[in-house]
């Protein structure tokens, strides 16, 4: 059988660490290098740095170009940032060298939505070098867009779509909590929304652009609202204490209008400890169409675990894809890798028991 | 813009009629011919035959080869049969002429499961002639396989999968009801299972083969059971009356074993008027994995409408695919066609409002 697929990971935070751990459990995939942006961590053993039981014998590197040239990865997974503009330079280093790239940067799920110039530059570079670039992740990229699109496949027609993801922010740290305004007074929350420091969910623009482009809808306008979720009881996490009357999270909603009517409504209420006030977390997709389709699950698909899995599970699809910038809707859908990741799918394969 | 995609439909039953009707509502798709197996219907106007308000100006034809040569379709949809062996000759006529083919024959969702020779012959023919062949439909093909696979994409690991589809047979006619043993005594049901006249659901072998092949599981054994659903109250449809103590349907279950344990459990209880005994219809997928994933919807995605929609919505994916036999898991997932079916997806597309 061919050599294992050589995988490079960019990022040593929670997502990058999770990806490194998962790669170690997959047959046919070999971690060949880890890049971290922080130069003060360069040289630390990856295993030690991310808390594995034993060292991995691979140092964290901060010289991406040299690392790439030395280890010549087949594919790299970027887990360093959220914005397309921030993701571009690392992705360009990879693509220039013909390295296929998967990124979990939220805006890269459909970069043309907010950074069309970045999207066009990276697409051109990828095509020139024969590499594929994919943005993936749980949201944007899965629950509020890919899963919605897959469910519309059974519809002769669709009037409107509503998708809601209600989750629990309790496991998250200060960066996420600040972005959702957790712990603020309702007034400070409103000021934060105005000045942009409370921005809620990153990804509605990408999800809406993906859904609309694939279905063939022309979006006329997107209205976004960010409402404070005000606690009625005390809610406490290791990073924040929310007293009654303070903000426990942000109910962020985006509505896309098509042909003068509401076509896509995405709702993402994020808060710490929703269960303390009887709020169940979960994912729900409702398609008002012919036939109507409703699917839901509770609790929600956990974002961190899911994003790590999606990034790794996408590897075989990216390796098999045509060059250029792809969205998750452009490829055969990823699925869990439970056998050898190098195994190519063969629709002629006879069942083993047959 | 290019000419509309020329579509040929094979079959004038409930599914074929539904496909013809839906094609009439889609921009960029043009119905260019309809083939029916029954020679006594040849020459009837398609619109009149399927009960449209006005004739379509297209006669039903029963000479498939000549029809193909005359109208030169880009793609054909076959809705004439369930078994791969029965589907093969019509599909061969299409593929020989380089016509892309979509079939809703249940066994063609993964023909290697039960008819590996048919699968190999049609694959070779399709490749030689540069045509693509896809089997699709709601089940097998969507609820108990594609949707399951898509949901595993968020899993780092999967221990087992259980998927259940509980539906209502009340709209169906004698052929379907007989296959499920509806109206029989429990004893006659058991004899029917033994002699093969009561066979339950067609598609478990295909769904299991698809799931296993894509995930990389090796299936050791499949156990199937068909249990009678015995009515406790009178259940009546236009085609059958089930008295208390008689069989209202069949609970068909298939369990696939992998590495010595239960890995895939598919359950499909089908009966007339389940609501009369408080049974809710619906689709439910449970993945015991990391993370666990549960999604469900009630009522079930309606099979007839969904299969018609899937067949039509698959057209753009089939036209864009490489030649050969494909499964629905090998292509970018279909989605509802709400714009022009000829529009190719472009991940660089800027949102229209941008």
XYZ file of C-alpha atoms in Angstrom:
708
model
C 0.000 0.000 0.000
C 1.046 3.583 -0.530
C 2.911 5.503 2.134
C 0.796 7.177 4.794
C -0.602 10.581 3.910
C 1.801 13.190 5.306
C -0.099 15.766 7.337
C 1.127 19.098 8.648
C -0.816 20.912 11.367
C -0.784 24.676 11.829
C -1.824 25.725 15.311
C -1.253 24.346 18.792
C -4.338 25.722 20.523
C -7.375 23.683 21.511
C -8.308 22.884 17.897
C -4.760 22.237 16.674
C -4.086 19.981 19.673
C -7.281 18.048 19.048
C -6.342 17.549 15.417
C -2.875 16.293 16.371
C -4.409 13.836 18.841
C -6.955 12.541 16.337
C -4.346 12.115 13.583
C -2.468 9.806 15.936
C -5.457 7.462 16.005
C -6.067 7.226 12.242
C -4.552 4.534 10.066
C -2.976 5.851 6.892
C -2.338 9.377 8.183
C 1.049 10.459 9.507
C 1.730 13.709 11.369
C 4.944 15.080 9.874
C 5.091 18.527 11.410
C 3.403 21.109 13.606
C 3.655 24.837 13.138
C 2.834 27.366 15.848
C 2.638 31.115 15.432
C 4.136 31.829 18.857
C 7.904 31.783 18.496
C 8.327 31.297 22.257
C 6.911 27.769 21.914
C 9.164 26.827 18.983
C 11.310 23.822 19.771
C 9.006 22.357 22.426
C 8.040 18.773 21.695
C 4.516 18.698 20.274
C 3.413 15.843 22.534
C 4.688 17.547 25.655
C 3.258 20.921 24.638
C -0.269 19.621 24.089
C -0.273 17.349 27.130
C 0.084 13.892 25.572
C 1.383 11.090 27.804
C 4.658 10.922 25.906
C 6.632 13.177 23.568
C 5.997 12.811 19.840
C 9.583 13.442 18.802
C 8.455 16.423 16.732
C 9.348 19.974 17.750
C 6.853 22.802 17.303
C 8.209 24.944 14.492
C 7.591 28.577 13.720
C 9.336 28.689 10.338
C 6.488 27.531 8.093
C 8.240 27.852 4.742
C 11.282 25.849 5.790
C 9.165 23.297 7.603
C 7.095 22.745 4.447
C 10.162 22.404 2.275
C 11.696 19.900 4.685
C 8.729 17.611 5.355
C 6.852 18.050 2.046
C 3.359 17.359 3.404
C 0.551 16.031 1.225
C -1.965 18.110 3.112
C -1.956 20.730 5.860
C -4.661 21.648 8.352
C -4.755 25.258 9.503
C -6.192 25.928 12.972
C -4.727 29.301 13.794
C -7.383 31.952 13.156
C -10.962 32.838 12.200
C -10.726 35.547 9.543
C -9.882 35.016 5.886
C -7.473 37.960 5.846
C -5.609 36.444 8.774
C -5.579 32.969 7.207
C -4.322 34.033 3.796
C -0.564 34.285 4.244
C -0.154 30.823 5.794
C -2.450 29.288 3.205
C -0.460 30.971 0.443
C 2.784 29.447 1.755
C 1.159 26.012 1.576
C -0.536 26.378 -1.800
C 2.567 27.886 -3.426
C 4.308 24.615 -2.618
C 1.462 22.531 -4.021
C 0.364 21.443 -0.539
C -3.371 20.759 -0.247
C -4.862 22.813 2.553
C -7.784 22.437 4.926
C -8.609 25.378 7.153
C -11.048 25.754 10.016
C -10.967 29.568 9.835
C -14.683 30.394 9.933
C -14.612 32.905 7.097
C -12.872 30.386 4.833
C -16.009 28.191 4.786
C -17.172 30.499 1.983
C -14.544 33.225 1.727
C -16.242 34.981 -1.168
C -18.938 36.081 1.308
C -16.767 38.653 3.065
C -13.319 38.507 1.461
C -13.825 37.976 -2.267
C -10.314 39.226 -3.062
C -8.706 36.722 -0.696
C -10.894 33.987 -2.183
C -9.913 34.888 -5.737
C -6.189 35.098 -4.950
C -6.105 31.776 -3.102
C -8.199 30.064 -5.772
C -5.887 31.256 -8.539
C -2.802 30.196 -6.591
C -4.269 26.768 -5.805
C -5.182 26.149 -9.433
C -1.757 27.233 -10.660
C -0.008 24.868 -8.246
C -2.446 21.968 -8.589
C -3.524 22.076 -4.948
C -6.960 22.023 -3.332
C -8.092 24.419 -0.598
C -11.104 23.654 1.604
C -12.670 25.532 4.483
C -14.481 23.327 6.984
C -15.805 23.284 10.542
C -19.000 22.669 12.441
C -20.419 26.153 12.007
C -20.080 27.594 9.455
C -19.554 24.519 7.317
C -21.851 21.859 8.691
C -24.892 22.300 10.944
C -26.335 25.513 9.535
C -25.373 25.022 5.886
C -24.150 21.625 4.611
C -26.730 19.677 6.602
C -29.429 22.114 5.480
C -28.405 21.684 1.841
C -28.319 17.888 2.077
C -31.845 17.885 3.524
C -33.154 20.054 0.661
C -32.183 17.247 -1.729
C -35.517 15.568 -0.955
C -37.483 18.735 -1.785
C -39.213 19.465 -5.068
C -39.438 23.067 -3.938
C -38.387 25.172 -0.956
C -40.159 28.301 0.280
C -37.963 29.022 3.286
C -35.406 27.556 5.648
C -35.008 28.054 9.385
C -32.041 26.562 11.201
C -31.328 27.021 14.870
C -28.298 26.030 16.900
C -28.611 26.509 20.658
C -25.387 25.761 22.488
C -23.625 26.055 25.789
C -20.642 28.407 26.080
C -19.617 27.129 29.508
C -16.502 25.257 28.257
C -15.131 28.333 26.484
C -12.535 30.833 27.576
C -12.359 34.625 27.745
C -11.996 35.311 23.992
C -15.248 33.577 23.096
C -17.099 34.886 26.161
C -16.116 38.481 25.380
C -17.273 38.177 21.780
C -20.698 37.087 23.075
C -20.872 39.784 25.740
C -21.097 37.294 28.599
C -20.983 39.017 31.992
C -21.849 42.474 30.679
C -24.837 44.557 31.729
C -27.549 44.717 29.059
C -26.546 48.325 28.345
C -22.865 47.475 27.969
C -23.920 44.600 25.672
C -25.776 47.039 23.399
C -22.811 49.390 23.308
C -20.564 46.413 22.542
C -22.760 45.425 19.599
C -22.551 48.991 18.321
C -18.773 49.265 18.592
C -18.225 45.728 17.282
C -16.643 44.263 20.409
C -19.714 42.047 20.916
C -20.135 40.425 17.539
C -21.799 37.096 18.324
C -21.371 34.268 15.853
C -18.819 34.373 13.029
C -20.277 32.487 10.113
C -23.810 33.541 9.200
C -22.643 35.387 6.090
C -20.718 32.311 4.978
C -23.569 29.879 5.670
C -26.098 32.057 3.865
C -23.820 32.558 0.867
C -23.218 28.796 0.626
C -26.892 27.876 0.900
C -27.958 30.519 -1.603
C -25.250 29.730 -4.142
C -25.944 26.003 -4.105
C -29.741 26.292 -4.208
C -29.650 29.038 -6.840
C -31.236 31.750 -4.718
C -30.282 35.409 -5.135
C -30.017 37.058 -1.757
C -31.194 40.676 -1.735
C -30.466 41.598 1.846
C -29.287 40.125 5.133
C -30.587 41.512 8.423
C -28.680 40.600 11.556
C -29.754 41.095 15.142
C -27.819 40.405 18.329
C -30.002 40.256 21.435
C -28.681 39.891 24.976
C -29.758 36.747 26.823
C -30.267 38.163 30.307
C -29.768 35.769 33.209
C -32.491 35.372 35.798
C -30.321 33.145 37.974
C -26.628 33.136 38.797
C -24.562 31.338 36.153
C -20.917 30.566 36.873
C -18.034 29.102 34.846
C -14.272 28.967 35.586
C -13.931 32.168 33.548
C -16.996 34.244 34.349
C -19.734 34.757 36.899
C -23.023 36.088 35.595
C -25.350 37.569 38.213
C -29.103 37.796 37.649
C -29.771 40.791 35.379
C -26.417 40.426 33.609
C -25.865 39.006 30.153
C -25.419 35.217 29.937
C -24.970 35.181 26.172
C -26.016 36.444 22.782
C -28.929 35.381 20.624
C -27.597 36.149 17.190
C -29.931 35.852 14.224
C -29.489 36.453 10.514
C -32.330 36.663 8.016
C -31.699 36.515 4.286
C -34.307 37.887 1.910
C -34.890 36.403 -1.532
C -37.423 37.769 -4.013
C -38.863 40.123 -1.415
C -39.493 37.534 1.290
C -37.736 35.869 4.209
C -35.943 32.860 2.757
C -33.202 31.823 5.195
C -33.371 32.385 8.948
C -30.361 31.274 10.976
C -30.544 31.542 14.749
C -27.660 30.870 17.113
C -28.326 31.575 20.789
C -25.049 31.073 22.653
C -24.891 31.346 26.445
C -23.259 29.888 29.528
C -25.233 27.221 31.416
C -28.548 27.415 29.526
C -29.758 24.385 31.517
C -29.939 26.531 34.683
C -32.967 28.257 33.187
C -34.454 25.186 31.537
C -33.144 25.938 28.041
C -32.254 22.754 26.134
C -29.351 22.926 23.718
C -29.682 21.407 20.280
C -29.662 21.741 16.503
C -32.863 22.122 14.518
C -33.441 22.421 10.788
C -36.862 23.240 9.383
C -37.434 23.400 5.661
C -40.757 24.817 4.588
C -40.991 23.083 1.247
C -42.519 20.265 -0.770
C -42.313 18.084 1.237
C -41.608 19.943 4.473
C -38.560 18.552 6.277
C -37.781 18.819 9.968
C -34.798 17.270 11.687
C -33.482 18.048 15.125
C -31.168 16.720 17.757
C -30.481 17.555 21.376
C -27.962 18.290 22.779
C -26.224 20.182 19.985
C -23.412 18.547 18.028
C -20.451 19.674 20.169
C -18.575 22.305 18.209
C -14.987 21.652 19.220
C -15.019 17.883 18.773
C -16.967 18.172 15.539
C -14.630 20.720 13.987
C -11.585 18.601 14.808
C -13.269 15.533 13.300
C -14.427 17.365 10.179
C -10.940 18.711 9.496
C -9.401 15.232 9.681
C -12.278 13.421 7.956
C -12.064 15.858 5.046
C -8.517 14.763 4.193
C -9.457 11.955 1.749
C -11.970 14.203 -0.036
C -9.444 17.004 -0.424
C -6.767 14.641 -1.735
C -9.231 13.352 -4.353
C -10.548 16.787 -5.372
C -9.728 18.956 -8.367
C -7.362 21.882 -7.769
C -8.699 25.219 -6.580
C -10.780 26.695 -3.802
C -13.583 24.344 -2.783
C -16.427 24.577 -0.329
C -17.658 21.626 1.666
C -20.700 21.566 -0.637
C -18.476 21.046 -3.680
C -17.021 17.716 -2.571
C -18.477 14.291 -1.850
C -19.473 14.657 1.782
C -16.824 13.683 4.308
C -17.582 10.767 6.624
C -15.800 9.309 9.631
C -12.550 7.555 8.739
C -12.832 4.180 10.486
C -10.561 2.125 8.254
C -7.419 3.143 6.437
C -7.577 6.752 5.301
C -5.719 5.847 2.103
C -8.434 3.430 0.997
C -10.209 4.881 -2.006
C -13.928 4.386 -2.242
C -15.007 1.996 -4.919
C -18.685 1.690 -5.753
C -17.908 -1.714 -7.250
C -16.682 -3.002 -3.927
C -18.511 -6.165 -2.960
C -19.601 -6.455 0.627
C -16.948 -8.380 2.527
C -19.400 -11.015 3.694
C -20.723 -11.553 0.109
C -26.798 30.575 -21.795
C -26.516 26.984 -22.916
C -29.535 25.074 -24.169
C -31.695 23.427 -21.531
C -30.560 20.014 -20.342
C -32.457 17.403 -22.377
C -34.047 14.854 -20.064
C -35.613 11.519 -20.967
C -37.869 9.734 -18.467
C -38.350 5.971 -18.378
C -41.538 4.969 -16.617
C -45.045 6.375 -16.437
C -46.106 5.013 -13.050
C -46.418 7.073 -9.902
C -42.689 7.849 -9.755
C -42.245 8.471 -13.495
C -45.291 10.750 -13.532
C -44.007 12.686 -10.548
C -40.633 13.160 -12.227
C -42.294 14.400 -15.438
C -44.370 16.891 -13.444
C -41.382 18.173 -11.484
C -39.219 18.566 -14.600
C -41.915 20.880 -15.965
C -41.340 23.237 -13.052
C -37.532 23.448 -13.258
C -35.702 26.122 -15.224
C -32.948 24.775 -17.430
C -34.356 21.247 -17.741
C -36.379 20.163 -20.768
C -38.360 16.929 -21.014
C -37.593 15.536 -24.464
C -39.149 12.089 -24.257
C -40.943 9.530 -22.130
C -40.555 5.804 -22.425
C -43.055 3.311 -21.037
C -42.624 -0.441 -20.905
C -46.280 -1.158 -21.631
C -46.741 -1.132 -25.400
C -50.511 -0.618 -25.013
C -49.851 2.904 -23.739
C -47.459 3.828 -26.557
C -48.673 6.816 -28.536
C -50.761 8.312 -25.731
C -49.821 11.904 -24.975
C -47.681 11.983 -21.826
C -49.631 14.866 -20.288
C -52.966 13.165 -20.867
C -51.693 9.803 -19.652
C -50.418 11.120 -16.330
C -53.367 13.415 -15.713
C -51.889 16.862 -16.406
C -54.307 19.671 -17.228
C -53.150 19.815 -20.824
C -51.315 17.526 -23.233
C -47.527 17.866 -23.407
C -47.273 17.212 -27.134
C -45.034 14.217 -26.440
C -46.247 10.665 -27.070
C -45.304 7.842 -24.694
C -42.850 5.679 -26.593
C -42.003 2.032 -26.117
C -39.052 1.894 -28.538
C -36.256 3.058 -26.247
C -33.347 2.708 -28.669
C -34.996 4.703 -31.445
C -36.299 7.271 -28.997
C -32.777 7.817 -27.653
C -31.303 8.127 -31.098
C -33.961 10.654 -32.111
C -33.970 12.951 -29.078
C -30.350 12.507 -27.959
C -30.940 13.213 -24.271
C -28.213 14.542 -21.995
C -29.535 12.484 -19.117
C -32.240 9.891 -18.534
C -34.106 9.001 -15.351
C -35.228 5.398 -14.983
C -38.321 4.766 -12.822
C -39.462 1.386 -14.057
C -38.296 -1.261 -11.589
C -36.603 -2.132 -8.283
C -34.083 -4.855 -9.070
C -30.665 -4.350 -10.674
C -31.163 -7.316 -13.010
C -34.417 -5.779 -14.219
C -32.872 -2.321 -14.610
C -29.802 -3.414 -16.545
C -31.049 -3.685 -20.120
C -32.620 -0.216 -20.221
C -29.582 1.314 -18.538
C -27.315 -0.407 -21.058
C -29.279 1.116 -23.957
C -28.737 4.560 -22.431
C -25.087 4.175 -21.489
C -24.162 2.633 -24.855
C -25.297 5.911 -26.408
C -23.316 7.995 -23.932
C -26.483 9.109 -22.136
C -25.964 9.818 -18.439
C -28.402 7.782 -16.382
C -30.098 8.202 -13.007
C -32.122 5.276 -11.717
C -34.408 4.941 -8.725
C -34.271 1.130 -8.809
C -33.594 0.310 -5.157
C -30.842 -2.223 -5.800
C -28.990 0.276 -8.000
C -28.268 2.497 -4.966
C -25.296 0.161 -4.403
C -25.606 -2.580 -7.004
C -22.424 -4.345 -5.937
C -24.286 -5.413 -2.783
C -26.486 -7.973 -4.502
C -25.635 -7.864 -8.221
C -21.881 -7.361 -8.525
C -21.871 -8.633 -12.110
C -24.501 -6.123 -13.203
C -22.578 -3.381 -11.394
C -19.310 -4.316 -13.099
C -20.871 -4.538 -16.564
C -22.676 -1.196 -16.291
C -19.610 0.502 -14.803
C -17.402 -0.728 -17.657
C -19.961 0.343 -20.248
C -20.394 3.782 -18.688
C -16.651 4.378 -18.563
C -16.191 3.273 -22.162
C -18.887 5.633 -23.380
C -18.038 8.554 -21.103
C -21.361 8.464 -19.284
C -22.212 8.554 -15.579
C -24.651 6.187 -13.869
C -26.162 6.986 -10.473
C -28.671 5.138 -8.312
C -30.710 7.377 -6.023
C -33.914 7.452 -3.983
C -35.076 8.081 -0.453
C -34.361 4.605 0.882
C -31.958 3.146 0.002
C -29.989 6.210 -0.997
C -30.800 8.885 1.538
C -32.372 8.478 4.991
C -30.712 5.254 6.121
C -27.337 5.727 4.402
C -26.332 9.106 2.918
C -27.716 11.080 5.848
C -26.075 8.649 8.267
C -22.732 9.047 6.503
C -22.954 12.844 6.438
C -23.617 12.877 10.189
C -20.561 10.688 10.876
C -18.425 13.481 9.409
C -18.468 15.177 12.811
C -17.261 12.021 14.585
C -13.688 11.290 15.575
C -14.770 7.683 16.070
C -17.916 5.590 15.685
C -18.764 2.472 17.698
C -22.172 1.760 16.202
C -25.006 3.240 14.181
C -28.754 2.761 14.574
C -31.140 4.256 12.052
C -34.896 3.804 12.137
C -37.496 4.801 9.599
C -41.102 4.351 10.710
C -43.567 5.084 7.946
C -47.187 4.799 6.929
C -48.107 2.422 4.093
C -51.673 3.728 3.811
C -51.108 5.573 0.499
C -49.690 2.482 -1.211
C -51.331 -0.057 -3.497
C -51.542 -3.857 -3.578
C -47.968 -4.555 -4.740
C -46.391 -2.805 -1.785
C -48.981 -4.075 0.707
C -48.455 -7.688 -0.383
C -44.673 -7.397 -0.039
C -45.200 -6.279 3.580
C -47.787 -8.968 4.352
C -50.515 -6.452 5.163
C -53.869 -8.157 5.783
C -52.406 -11.613 6.393
C -52.787 -13.651 9.538
C -49.602 -13.819 11.622
C -49.156 -17.453 10.515
C -49.577 -16.631 6.843
C -47.095 -13.751 7.350
C -44.481 -16.171 8.701
C -45.038 -18.556 5.801
C -44.754 -15.595 3.409
C -41.405 -14.616 4.923
C -40.216 -18.201 4.483
C -41.286 -18.491 0.833
C -40.101 -14.962 0.008
C -43.492 -13.489 -0.905
C -43.328 -11.250 2.189
C -39.933 -9.629 1.878
C -40.342 -6.296 3.623
C -37.980 -3.477 2.668
C -35.755 -3.615 -0.413
C -32.592 -1.738 0.372
C -30.967 -2.789 3.624
C -28.175 -4.668 1.850
C -27.483 -1.602 -0.285
C -27.544 0.855 2.634
C -25.253 -1.326 4.729
C -22.807 -1.856 1.876
C -22.676 1.888 1.218
C -22.163 2.840 4.850
C -19.505 0.189 5.381
C -17.593 0.954 2.194
C -17.468 4.686 2.863
C -16.567 4.410 6.559
C -14.032 1.654 5.916
C -15.778 -1.053 7.931
C -15.585 -4.706 6.930
C -18.960 -6.349 7.410
C -18.743 -9.960 8.584
C -22.402 -10.877 8.644
C -25.846 -9.370 8.176
C -28.808 -10.725 10.153
C -32.257 -9.803 8.935
C -35.533 -10.264 10.772
C -39.064 -9.562 9.563
C -41.628 -9.388 12.358
C -45.362 -9.012 11.817
C -46.918 -5.845 13.221
C -50.210 -7.245 14.480
C -53.148 -4.835 14.592
C -55.088 -4.400 17.816
C -57.660 -2.166 16.144
C -59.264 -2.190 12.693
C -57.112 -0.400 10.106
C -58.589 0.337 6.687
C -57.225 1.770 3.424
C -58.742 1.877 -0.081
C -56.861 -1.346 -0.826
C -56.990 -3.390 2.353
C -58.906 -3.874 5.581
C -56.926 -5.176 8.530
C -58.981 -6.628 11.379
C -57.620 -6.859 14.930
C -55.276 -9.848 15.102
C -54.284 -9.520 11.450
C -51.022 -8.107 10.158
C -50.895 -4.327 9.645
C -47.313 -4.323 8.403
C -43.778 -5.597 8.711
C -41.048 -4.530 11.094
C -37.978 -5.312 9.048
C -34.580 -5.034 10.695
C -31.056 -5.661 9.482
C -28.020 -5.875 11.738
C -24.507 -5.748 10.322
C -21.643 -7.140 12.385
C -18.147 -5.666 12.225
C -15.190 -7.044 14.179
C -17.453 -9.360 16.141
C -19.932 -6.752 17.331
C -23.143 -5.077 16.209
C -22.088 -2.088 14.132
C -25.039 -1.053 11.963
C -28.686 -1.573 12.916
C -31.284 -0.471 10.397
C -34.939 -0.713 11.377
C -37.852 -0.037 9.067
C -41.309 -0.728 10.498
C -43.827 -0.229 7.690
C -47.568 -0.481 8.342
C -50.936 0.992 7.411
C -52.327 3.682 9.707
C -49.775 3.487 12.540
C -51.446 6.544 14.128
C -54.502 4.417 15.010
C -52.413 2.709 17.663
C -50.487 5.771 18.715
C -47.338 5.003 16.707
C -45.659 8.162 15.405
C -43.913 7.954 12.046
C -40.481 9.446 11.635
C -36.802 9.093 10.815
C -34.181 8.723 13.528
C -30.413 8.408 13.308
C -28.328 7.585 16.362
C -24.571 7.409 16.140
C -22.815 5.999 19.163
C -19.491 7.718 18.677
C -17.198 10.521 19.727
C -19.194 12.716 19.923
C -22.511 10.875 19.939
C -24.905 12.254 17.331
C -28.689 12.031 17.346
C -30.987 13.567 14.765
C -34.633 12.805 14.226
C -37.696 14.133 12.503
C -41.369 13.318 12.614
C -43.270 12.553 10.468
C -40.930 10.656 8.173
C -39.593 12.266 5.008
C -42.306 11.134 2.580
C -40.817 8.475 0.331
C -42.560 9.130 -2.952
C -42.081 12.900 -3.057
C -38.516 12.594 -1.818
C -37.500 10.023 -4.409
C -38.932 12.129 -7.232
C -37.088 15.201 -5.940
C -33.808 13.348 -5.437
C -33.882 11.979 -8.984
C -34.367 15.448 -10.478
C -32.068 17.266 -8.040
C -29.285 14.796 -8.856
C -29.175 15.887 -12.502
C -26.582 18.688 -12.126
C -24.325 16.442 -10.018
C -24.490 13.612 -12.559
C -23.759 15.955 -15.466
C -20.674 17.249 -13.631
C -19.421 13.805 -12.546
C -16.689 11.616 -13.954
C -17.785 8.667 -16.119
C -18.690 5.351 -14.540
C -20.969 3.908 -11.904
C -21.361 6.271 -8.959
C -23.156 6.068 -5.656
C -24.831 9.057 -4.051
C -21.938 9.101 -1.566
C -19.420 9.599 -4.388
C -20.798 12.927 -5.589
C -21.176 16.361 -4.040
C -24.533 16.029 -2.294
C -27.541 17.012 -4.366
C -29.631 19.939 -3.160
C -32.934 21.398 -4.269
C -32.741 23.140 -7.641
C -34.367 26.520 -7.021
C -32.666 28.551 -9.726
C -31.548 27.514 -13.187
C -30.418 23.895 -13.248
C -27.678 24.782 -15.729
C -26.015 27.190 -13.342
C -22.738 25.727 -12.226
C -21.716 26.239 -8.640
C -18.865 28.615 -8.166
C -17.265 28.926 -4.759
C -15.948 32.321 -5.856
C -19.435 33.633 -6.338
C -19.984 36.802 -4.371
C -23.263 37.115 -2.545
C -25.663 39.044 -4.774
C -26.271 41.684 -2.132
C -22.530 42.240 -1.588
